[in-house]
Amino acid sequence: MRLRLATGQTWTSGFNAEQDVQKLREAMKGAGTNEAALTEVLARRTIAQRQRIKEAYKQSVGKDLADDLSSELSGNFRSVVLGLLMLAPVYDAYELKSAIKGAGTEEACLIDILASRSNEEIRTITAFYKKEHGKTLEDDVCGDTSGMFQRVLVSLLTAGRDEGNKVDDAQAVLDAKDIFEAGEARWGTDEVKFLTVLCVRNTSHLLKVFDEYKKISGREIEESIKREMSGCLEDVFLAIVKCIRSKPAFFAERLYKSMKGLGTTDSVLIRIMVARAEIDMLDIKAEFKKMYGKTLYSFIKVRLRCFYNLTGIHLCKLH
């Protein structure tokens, strides 16, 4: 019997870590790997259950499950499976390091994670990152980014956003005026004013600011950001605004854009599917259906059969 969690993740009643370890060992035995068997176990367990499986595997085999799976697998399937074995902040830190290391930087990863996580989540990510890599995440981000985009990321990394619910109506009007005067009302753009408001104020207050901004400018703030900025700076400010309005809608849009057109941005698809599976996947799939008229399940199945077959949509029970 399988029970569906509120998040959309599948919880198997009668869970037995030792039995799962045996199934995984059988799947990796001999020539080749039974990927379907791996999927049946790992994609149908919660994060907490997978941690117990990792412990039981090390106890019975004397090796790390992640190491064995890494040597057995490759490509996107390997990325998904290894991601499933990590705790949420560990996975975020791993993705951020992967986005920074080597030639070039995957700015989209930095934006997706830092614009959408809570203060506590960011503090946990940065603490693990420093422990794991011996350097602060801020140092690495600063080494790979520049300009105002870097300053926005650094502000987000301070984890200093007000997370209360208080709305100061008078201040909201002033904030909206400051943003308008820093952008639409002048030649050139004072991006610092956008940073000061968008990276510091609480969600309820910012929603009020967005309403006041539309009254003053006649436009949604997203429209003004697109008119006044470009590149990564535009992307990060838009991500912040969209996450303030609705994180599920933000991730639904990111999933859609990762799959539309001729190609597929596998890294974005995998990151969101793994990271949000036990947080807000039901909300994301509801927003996806509302925004695009199709279920996320059907969209993935049609557009990316390989991902559908190998990871087993069990990650979120998208039906």
mmCIF file of C-alpha atoms in Angstrom:
data_model
loop_
_atom_site.group_PDB
_atom_site.id
_atom_site.type_symbol
_atom_site.label_atom_id
_atom_site.label_comp_id
_atom_site.label_asym_id
_atom_site.label_seq_id
_atom_site.Cartn_x
_atom_site.Cartn_y
_atom_site.Cartn_z
ATOM 1 C CA MET A 1 0.000 0.000 0.000
ATOM 2 C CA ARG A 2 1.312 3.465 -0.911
ATOM 3 C CA LEU A 3 0.169 6.706 0.653
ATOM 4 C CA ARG A 4 0.497 10.084 -1.048
ATOM 5 C CA LEU A 5 1.945 12.838 1.093
ATOM 6 C CA ALA A 6 0.449 16.318 0.978
ATOM 7 C CA THR A 7 3.483 17.404 -1.048
ATOM 8 C CA GLY A 8 2.826 14.849 -3.745
ATOM 9 C CA GLN A 9 5.681 12.576 -2.703
ATOM 10 C CA THR A 10 4.932 8.879 -2.363
ATOM 11 C CA TRP A 11 5.303 7.349 1.072
ATOM 12 C CA THR A 12 5.468 3.589 1.180
ATOM 13 C CA SER A 13 3.843 2.175 4.300
ATOM 14 C CA GLY A 14 5.711 -0.682 5.933
ATOM 15 C CA PHE A 15 9.012 0.901 4.912
ATOM 16 C CA ASN A 16 12.010 -1.338 5.556
ATOM 17 C CA ALA A 17 15.450 0.126 4.927
ATOM 18 C CA GLU A 18 17.206 -3.256 5.006
ATOM 19 C CA GLN A 19 14.902 -4.685 2.359
ATOM 20 C CA ASP A 20 15.470 -1.633 0.181
ATOM 21 C CA VAL A 21 19.226 -2.049 0.546
ATOM 22 C CA GLN A 22 18.918 -5.618 -0.699
ATOM 23 C CA LYS A 23 16.893 -4.447 -3.701
ATOM 24 C CA LEU A 24 19.506 -1.821 -4.524
ATOM 25 C CA ARG A 25 22.342 -4.339 -4.249
ATOM 26 C CA GLU A 26 20.487 -6.694 -6.576
ATOM 27 C CA ALA A 27 19.942 -3.851 -9.040
ATOM 28 C CA MET A 28 23.682 -3.117 -9.159
ATOM 29 C CA LYS A 29 24.842 -6.740 -9.264
ATOM 30 C CA GLY A 30 26.593 -8.116 -12.322
ATOM 31 C CA ALA A 31 27.028 -6.502 -15.703
ATOM 32 C CA GLY A 32 24.861 -3.463 -16.199
ATOM 33 C CA THR A 33 22.499 -1.813 -13.763
ATOM 34 C CA ASN A 34 18.768 -2.343 -13.386
ATOM 35 C CA GLU A 35 17.736 1.313 -13.526
ATOM 36 C CA ALA A 36 14.039 0.523 -13.249
ATOM 37 C CA ALA A 37 14.656 -1.266 -9.948
ATOM 38 C CA LEU A 38 16.676 1.696 -8.637
ATOM 39 C CA THR A 39 13.885 4.044 -9.622
ATOM 40 C CA GLU A 40 11.259 1.872 -7.961
ATOM 41 C CA VAL A 41 13.061 2.187 -4.639
ATOM 42 C CA LEU A 42 14.613 5.660 -4.584
ATOM 43 C CA ALA A 43 11.933 7.698 -6.367
ATOM 44 C CA ARG A 44 9.201 6.207 -4.156
ATOM 45 C CA ARG A 45 10.798 7.076 -0.824
ATOM 46 C CA THR A 46 10.869 10.319 1.124
ATOM 47 C CA ILE A 47 14.076 12.204 1.858
ATOM 48 C CA ALA A 48 14.029 10.928 5.445
ATOM 49 C CA GLN A 49 13.591 7.346 4.280
ATOM 50 C CA ARG A 50 16.426 7.667 1.795
ATOM 51 C CA GLN A 51 18.732 8.829 4.604
ATOM 52 C CA ARG A 52 17.872 5.659 6.518
ATOM 53 C CA ILE A 53 18.585 3.601 3.391
ATOM 54 C CA LYS A 54 22.008 5.274 3.068
ATOM 55 C CA GLU A 55 22.829 4.432 6.700
ATOM 56 C CA ALA A 56 21.655 0.833 6.331
ATOM 57 C CA TYR A 57 23.645 0.431 3.118
ATOM 58 C CA LYS A 58 26.880 1.637 4.715
ATOM 59 C CA GLN A 59 26.279 -0.599 7.733
ATOM 60 C CA SER A 60 25.680 -3.729 5.659
ATOM 61 C CA VAL A 61 28.111 -3.093 2.769
ATOM 62 C CA GLY A 62 30.776 -0.875 4.314
ATOM 63 C CA LYS A 63 30.599 1.620 1.446
ATOM 64 C CA ASP A 64 28.701 4.785 0.634
ATOM 65 C CA LEU A 65 25.581 4.211 -1.444
ATOM 66 C CA ALA A 66 26.193 7.458 -3.352
ATOM 67 C CA ASP A 67 29.702 6.342 -4.310
ATOM 68 C CA ASP A 68 28.488 2.988 -5.607
ATOM 69 C CA LEU A 69 25.615 4.535 -7.556
ATOM 70 C CA SER A 70 27.911 7.203 -8.985
ATOM 71 C CA SER A 71 30.227 4.535 -10.389
ATOM 72 C CA GLU A 72 27.300 2.543 -11.826
ATOM 73 C CA LEU A 73 25.341 5.345 -13.471
ATOM 74 C CA SER A 74 25.866 8.197 -15.908
ATOM 75 C CA GLY A 75 24.174 11.201 -17.480
ATOM 76 C CA ASN A 76 20.919 12.702 -16.305
ATOM 77 C CA PHE A 77 19.823 9.542 -14.520
ATOM 78 C CA ARG A 78 22.942 9.712 -12.375
ATOM 79 C CA SER A 79 22.274 13.400 -11.602
ATOM 80 C CA VAL A 80 18.713 12.686 -10.486
ATOM 81 C CA VAL A 81 19.580 9.652 -8.364
ATOM 82 C CA LEU A 82 22.465 11.362 -6.563
ATOM 83 C CA GLY A 83 20.283 14.418 -5.969
ATOM 84 C CA LEU A 84 17.590 12.255 -4.401
ATOM 85 C CA LEU A 85 20.088 10.948 -1.842
ATOM 86 C CA MET A 86 20.925 14.422 -0.519
ATOM 87 C CA LEU A 87 19.226 16.475 2.155
ATOM 88 C CA ALA A 88 17.702 19.687 0.781
ATOM 89 C CA PRO A 89 20.426 22.172 1.889
ATOM 90 C CA VAL A 90 23.151 19.738 0.844
ATOM 91 C CA TYR A 91 21.600 19.445 -2.615
ATOM 92 C CA ASP A 92 21.300 23.227 -2.925
ATOM 93 C CA ALA A 93 24.944 23.679 -1.894
ATOM 94 C CA TYR A 94 25.998 20.989 -4.372
ATOM 95 C CA GLU A 95 24.069 22.664 -7.191
ATOM 96 C CA LEU A 96 25.510 26.070 -6.351
ATOM 97 C CA LYS A 97 29.067 24.717 -6.339
ATOM 98 C CA SER A 98 28.452 22.968 -9.659
ATOM 99 C CA ALA A 99 27.119 26.238 -11.106
ATOM 100 C CA ILE A 100 30.241 28.140 -10.060
ATOM 101 C CA LYS A 101 33.121 25.740 -10.637
ATOM 102 C CA GLY A 102 34.903 25.391 -13.954
ATOM 103 C CA ALA A 103 34.745 27.666 -16.957
ATOM 104 C CA GLY A 104 31.703 29.896 -16.962
ATOM 105 C CA THR A 105 28.919 30.198 -14.408
ATOM 106 C CA GLU A 106 25.356 28.918 -14.560
ATOM 107 C CA GLU A 107 23.739 32.132 -13.386
ATOM 108 C CA ALA A 108 20.254 30.613 -13.640
ATOM 109 C CA CYS A 109 21.090 28.178 -10.841
ATOM 110 C CA LEU A 110 22.319 30.968 -8.553
ATOM 111 C CA ILE A 111 19.132 32.913 -9.249
ATOM 112 C CA ASP A 112 16.724 29.978 -8.880
ATOM 113 C CA ILE A 113 18.094 29.004 -5.486
ATOM 114 C CA LEU A 114 19.013 32.298 -3.839
ATOM 115 C CA ALA A 115 15.865 34.162 -4.924
ATOM 116 C CA SER A 116 13.516 31.453 -3.642
ATOM 117 C CA ARG A 117 14.938 30.203 -0.326
ATOM 118 C CA SER A 118 14.031 31.471 3.136
ATOM 119 C CA ASN A 119 16.548 33.122 5.462
ATOM 120 C CA GLU A 120 16.957 29.919 7.471
ATOM 121 C CA GLU A 121 17.411 27.845 4.312
ATOM 122 C CA ILE A 122 20.112 30.211 3.038
ATOM 123 C CA ARG A 123 21.917 30.186 6.386
ATOM 124 C CA THR A 124 21.910 26.385 6.387
ATOM 125 C CA ILE A 125 23.134 26.230 2.789
ATOM 126 C CA THR A 126 25.982 28.678 3.409
ATOM 127 C CA ALA A 127 27.060 26.903 6.606
ATOM 128 C CA PHE A 128 27.231 23.531 4.848
ATOM 129 C CA TYR A 129 28.979 25.069 1.837
ATOM 130 C CA LYS A 130 31.771 26.490 3.989
ATOM 131 C CA LYS A 131 32.143 23.232 5.920
ATOM 132 C CA GLU A 132 32.316 21.215 2.707
ATOM 133 C CA HIS A 133 34.509 23.490 0.583
ATOM 134 C CA GLY A 134 36.548 25.535 3.076
ATOM 135 C CA LYS A 135 35.407 28.789 1.478
ATOM 136 C CA THR A 136 32.323 30.892 1.932
ATOM 137 C CA LEU A 137 29.649 30.782 -0.730
ATOM 138 C CA GLU A 138 29.812 34.575 -0.855
ATOM 139 C CA ASP A 139 33.522 34.449 -1.725
ATOM 140 C CA ASP A 140 32.891 32.001 -4.551
ATOM 141 C CA VAL A 141 29.923 33.969 -5.861
ATOM 142 C CA CYS A 142 31.965 37.173 -5.828
ATOM 143 C CA GLY A 143 34.777 35.417 -7.645
ATOM 144 C CA ASP A 144 32.480 34.415 -10.502
ATOM 145 C CA THR A 145 30.066 37.354 -10.832
ATOM 146 C CA SER A 146 30.383 41.117 -11.029
ATOM 147 C CA GLY A 147 28.588 44.431 -10.932
ATOM 148 C CA MET A 148 25.095 44.971 -9.659
ATOM 149 C CA PHE A 149 24.167 41.327 -10.286
ATOM 150 C CA GLN A 150 26.865 40.329 -7.800
ATOM 151 C CA ARG A 151 25.597 42.881 -5.283
ATOM 152 C CA VAL A 152 22.052 41.504 -5.467
ATOM 153 C CA LEU A 153 23.310 37.955 -4.881
ATOM 154 C CA VAL A 154 25.441 39.093 -1.943
ATOM 155 C CA SER A 155 22.430 40.850 -0.443
ATOM 156 C CA LEU A 156 20.368 37.653 -0.763
ATOM 157 C CA LEU A 157 23.199 35.636 0.811
ATOM 158 C CA THR A 158 23.085 37.780 3.962
ATOM 159 C CA ALA A 159 19.726 36.119 4.704
ATOM 160 C CA GLY A 160 18.528 39.398 6.143
ATOM 161 C CA ARG A 161 15.095 39.786 4.588
ATOM 162 C CA ASP A 162 12.373 40.831 7.024
ATOM 163 C CA GLU A 163 10.206 37.723 7.375
ATOM 164 C CA GLY A 164 7.445 39.318 9.420
ATOM 165 C CA ASN A 165 3.954 40.175 8.175
ATOM 166 C CA LYS A 166 3.757 43.862 9.043
ATOM 167 C CA VAL A 167 2.721 46.187 6.239
ATOM 168 C CA ASP A 168 3.527 49.879 6.595
ATOM 169 C CA ASP A 169 1.144 51.494 4.111
ATOM 170 C CA ALA A 170 2.927 54.850 4.126
ATOM 171 C CA GLN A 171 6.324 53.201 3.640
ATOM 172 C CA ALA A 172 4.914 51.036 0.850
ATOM 173 C CA VAL A 173 3.918 54.190 -1.030
ATOM 174 C CA LEU A 174 7.387 55.668 -0.468
ATOM 175 C CA ASP A 175 9.057 52.435 -1.613
ATOM 176 C CA ALA A 176 6.934 52.378 -4.765
ATOM 177 C CA LYS A 177 7.811 56.022 -5.476
ATOM 178 C CA ASP A 178 11.522 55.335 -4.885
ATOM 179 C CA ILE A 179 11.496 52.468 -7.374
ATOM 180 C CA PHE A 180 9.552 54.509 -9.919
ATOM 181 C CA GLU A 181 11.877 57.487 -9.588
ATOM 182 C CA ALA A 182 14.894 55.174 -9.794
ATOM 183 C CA GLY A 183 13.696 53.711 -13.076
ATOM 184 C CA GLU A 184 10.815 54.820 -15.253
ATOM 185 C CA ALA A 185 10.916 58.453 -14.115
ATOM 186 C CA ARG A 186 14.573 59.141 -14.950
ATOM 187 C CA TRP A 187 17.188 58.706 -17.630
ATOM 188 C CA GLY A 188 19.161 55.648 -16.656
ATOM 189 C CA THR A 189 18.360 53.367 -13.741
ATOM 190 C CA ASP A 190 19.403 53.491 -10.089
ATOM 191 C CA GLU A 191 19.471 49.730 -9.468
ATOM 192 C CA VAL A 192 20.451 50.152 -5.804
ATOM 193 C CA LYS A 193 16.972 51.465 -4.999
ATOM 194 C CA PHE A 194 15.473 48.300 -6.488
ATOM 195 C CA LEU A 195 17.879 46.183 -4.421
ATOM 196 C CA THR A 196 17.136 48.047 -1.195
ATOM 197 C CA VAL A 197 13.412 47.408 -1.496
ATOM 198 C CA LEU A 198 13.231 44.016 -3.205
ATOM 199 C CA CYS A 199 15.923 42.253 -1.152
ATOM 200 C CA VAL A 200 14.998 43.612 2.286
ATOM 201 C CA ARG A 201 11.231 44.091 2.712
ATOM 202 C CA ASN A 202 8.895 41.277 3.798
ATOM 203 C CA THR A 203 6.516 39.498 1.441
ATOM 204 C CA SER A 204 3.292 41.142 2.628
ATOM 205 C CA HIS A 205 4.831 44.603 2.453
ATOM 206 C CA LEU A 206 6.235 43.999 -1.038
ATOM 207 C CA LEU A 207 2.866 42.870 -2.368
ATOM 208 C CA LYS A 208 1.520 46.219 -1.179
ATOM 209 C CA VAL A 209 4.477 47.983 -2.822
ATOM 210 C CA PHE A 210 3.697 46.244 -6.117
ATOM 211 C CA ASP A 211 0.081 47.455 -5.929
ATOM 212 C CA GLU A 212 1.179 51.019 -5.189
ATOM 213 C CA TYR A 213 3.748 50.883 -7.958
ATOM 214 C CA LYS A 214 1.092 50.018 -10.518
ATOM 215 C CA LYS A 215 -1.027 52.968 -9.339
ATOM 216 C CA ILE A 216 1.918 55.330 -9.744
ATOM 217 C CA SER A 217 3.412 54.020 -12.983
ATOM 218 C CA GLY A 218 0.467 52.397 -14.728
ATOM 219 C CA ARG A 219 2.554 49.240 -15.144
ATOM 220 C CA GLU A 220 3.269 46.070 -13.235
ATOM 221 C CA ILE A 221 6.710 46.181 -11.669
ATOM 222 C CA GLU A 222 7.771 43.216 -13.812
ATOM 223 C CA GLU A 223 7.170 45.303 -16.941
ATOM 224 C CA SER A 224 9.346 48.096 -15.624
ATOM 225 C CA ILE A 225 12.154 45.722 -14.698
ATOM 226 C CA LYS A 226 12.123 44.375 -18.263
ATOM 227 C CA ARG A 227 12.178 47.926 -19.661
ATOM 228 C CA GLU A 228 14.918 49.199 -17.368
ATOM 229 C CA MET A 229 17.298 46.243 -17.066
ATOM 230 C CA SER A 230 18.785 43.404 -19.046
ATOM 231 C CA GLY A 231 20.734 40.188 -18.695
ATOM 232 C CA CYS A 232 21.311 38.530 -15.333
ATOM 233 C CA LEU A 233 20.273 41.624 -13.378
ATOM 234 C CA GLU A 234 16.884 41.598 -15.068
ATOM 235 C CA ASP A 235 16.580 37.877 -14.443
ATOM 236 C CA VAL A 236 17.371 38.043 -10.721
ATOM 237 C CA PHE A 237 15.031 40.977 -10.009
ATOM 238 C CA LEU A 238 12.231 39.281 -11.960
ATOM 239 C CA ALA A 239 12.839 36.051 -10.030
ATOM 240 C CA ILE A 240 12.619 37.884 -6.707
ATOM 241 C CA VAL A 241 9.349 39.568 -7.681
ATOM 242 C CA LYS A 242 7.844 36.328 -9.002
ATOM 243 C CA CYS A 243 8.844 34.410 -5.868
ATOM 244 C CA ILE A 244 7.291 37.109 -3.701
ATOM 245 C CA ARG A 245 4.045 36.779 -5.666
ATOM 246 C CA SER A 246 4.046 32.956 -5.836
ATOM 247 C CA LYS A 247 6.922 30.496 -5.602
ATOM 248 C CA PRO A 248 4.851 27.659 -7.136
ATOM 249 C CA ALA A 249 4.018 29.849 -10.148
ATOM 250 C CA PHE A 250 7.685 30.826 -10.464
ATOM 251 C CA PHE A 251 8.791 27.190 -10.528
ATOM 252 C CA ALA A 252 5.955 26.192 -12.868
ATOM 253 C CA GLU A 253 7.166 28.795 -15.352
ATOM 254 C CA ARG A 254 10.777 27.653 -14.957
ATOM 255 C CA LEU A 255 9.747 24.047 -15.651
ATOM 256 C CA TYR A 256 7.735 25.056 -18.709
ATOM 257 C CA LYS A 257 10.581 27.113 -20.164
ATOM 258 C CA SER A 258 13.053 24.299 -19.486
ATOM 259 C CA MET A 259 11.048 21.993 -21.757
ATOM 260 C CA LYS A 260 9.498 24.178 -24.441
ATOM 261 C CA GLY A 261 10.989 24.579 -27.889
ATOM 262 C CA LEU A 262 13.478 22.291 -29.585
ATOM 263 C CA GLY A 263 15.819 21.668 -26.681
ATOM 264 C CA THR A 264 15.485 20.907 -23.001
ATOM 265 C CA THR A 265 17.404 22.540 -20.175
ATOM 266 C CA ASP A 266 17.940 19.334 -18.246
ATOM 267 C CA SER A 267 19.781 20.931 -15.333
ATOM 268 C CA VAL A 268 16.840 23.231 -14.548
ATOM 269 C CA LEU A 269 14.283 20.451 -14.891
ATOM 270 C CA ILE A 270 16.227 18.066 -12.655
ATOM 271 C CA ARG A 271 17.018 20.708 -10.043
ATOM 272 C CA ILE A 272 13.413 21.786 -9.590
ATOM 273 C CA MET A 273 11.948 18.277 -9.668
ATOM 274 C CA VAL A 274 14.390 17.023 -7.046
ATOM 275 C CA ALA A 275 14.504 20.118 -4.825
ATOM 276 C CA ARG A 276 10.758 20.833 -4.670
ATOM 277 C CA ALA A 277 9.406 17.256 -4.565
ATOM 278 C CA GLU A 278 8.618 17.357 -0.849
ATOM 279 C CA ILE A 279 8.057 21.086 -0.479
ATOM 280 C CA ASP A 280 5.459 22.435 -2.895
ATOM 281 C CA MET A 281 5.233 20.092 -5.900
ATOM 282 C CA LEU A 282 1.444 19.742 -5.637
ATOM 283 C CA ASP A 283 1.153 23.530 -5.723
ATOM 284 C CA ILE A 284 3.585 23.731 -8.641
ATOM 285 C CA LYS A 285 1.636 21.204 -10.700
ATOM 286 C CA ALA A 286 -1.626 23.058 -9.931
ATOM 287 C CA GLU A 287 -0.088 26.322 -11.115
ATOM 288 C CA PHE A 288 1.339 24.600 -14.186
ATOM 289 C CA LYS A 289 -2.120 23.338 -15.183
ATOM 290 C CA LYS A 290 -3.646 26.777 -14.594
ATOM 291 C CA MET A 291 -0.937 28.606 -16.526
ATOM 292 C CA TYR A 292 -0.461 26.259 -19.487
ATOM 293 C CA GLY A 293 -3.642 24.180 -19.722
ATOM 294 C CA LYS A 294 -1.770 20.881 -19.458
ATOM 295 C CA THR A 295 -0.704 18.725 -16.568
ATOM 296 C CA LEU A 296 2.968 18.728 -15.690
ATOM 297 C CA TYR A 297 2.857 14.936 -15.880
ATOM 298 C CA SER A 298 1.653 14.928 -19.493
ATOM 299 C CA PHE A 299 4.053 17.693 -20.489
ATOM 300 C CA ILE A 300 7.077 15.818 -19.163
ATOM 301 C CA LYS A 301 5.860 12.527 -20.646
ATOM 302 C CA VAL A 302 5.431 13.980 -24.125
ATOM 303 C CA ARG A 303 8.376 16.365 -24.182
ATOM 304 C CA LEU A 304 10.972 14.351 -22.360
ATOM 305 C CA ARG A 305 10.289 10.645 -22.508
ATOM 306 C CA CYS A 306 13.816 9.830 -21.352
ATOM 307 C CA PHE A 307 13.320 11.763 -18.110
ATOM 308 C CA TYR A 308 9.891 10.190 -17.705
ATOM 309 C CA ASN A 309 11.196 6.669 -18.187
ATOM 310 C CA LEU A 310 14.342 6.913 -16.103
ATOM 311 C CA THR A 311 13.332 9.000 -13.103
ATOM 312 C CA GLY A 312 9.829 7.620 -12.876
ATOM 313 C CA ILE A 313 7.402 10.478 -12.457
ATOM 314 C CA HIS A 314 6.896 8.965 -8.996
ATOM 315 C CA LEU A 315 8.889 11.956 -7.765
ATOM 316 C CA CYS A 316 5.696 13.948 -7.605
ATOM 317 C CA LYS A 317 2.840 11.608 -8.598
ATOM 318 C CA LEU A 318 1.797 14.108 -11.218
ATOM 319 C CA HIS A 319 -1.421 12.376 -12.311
#
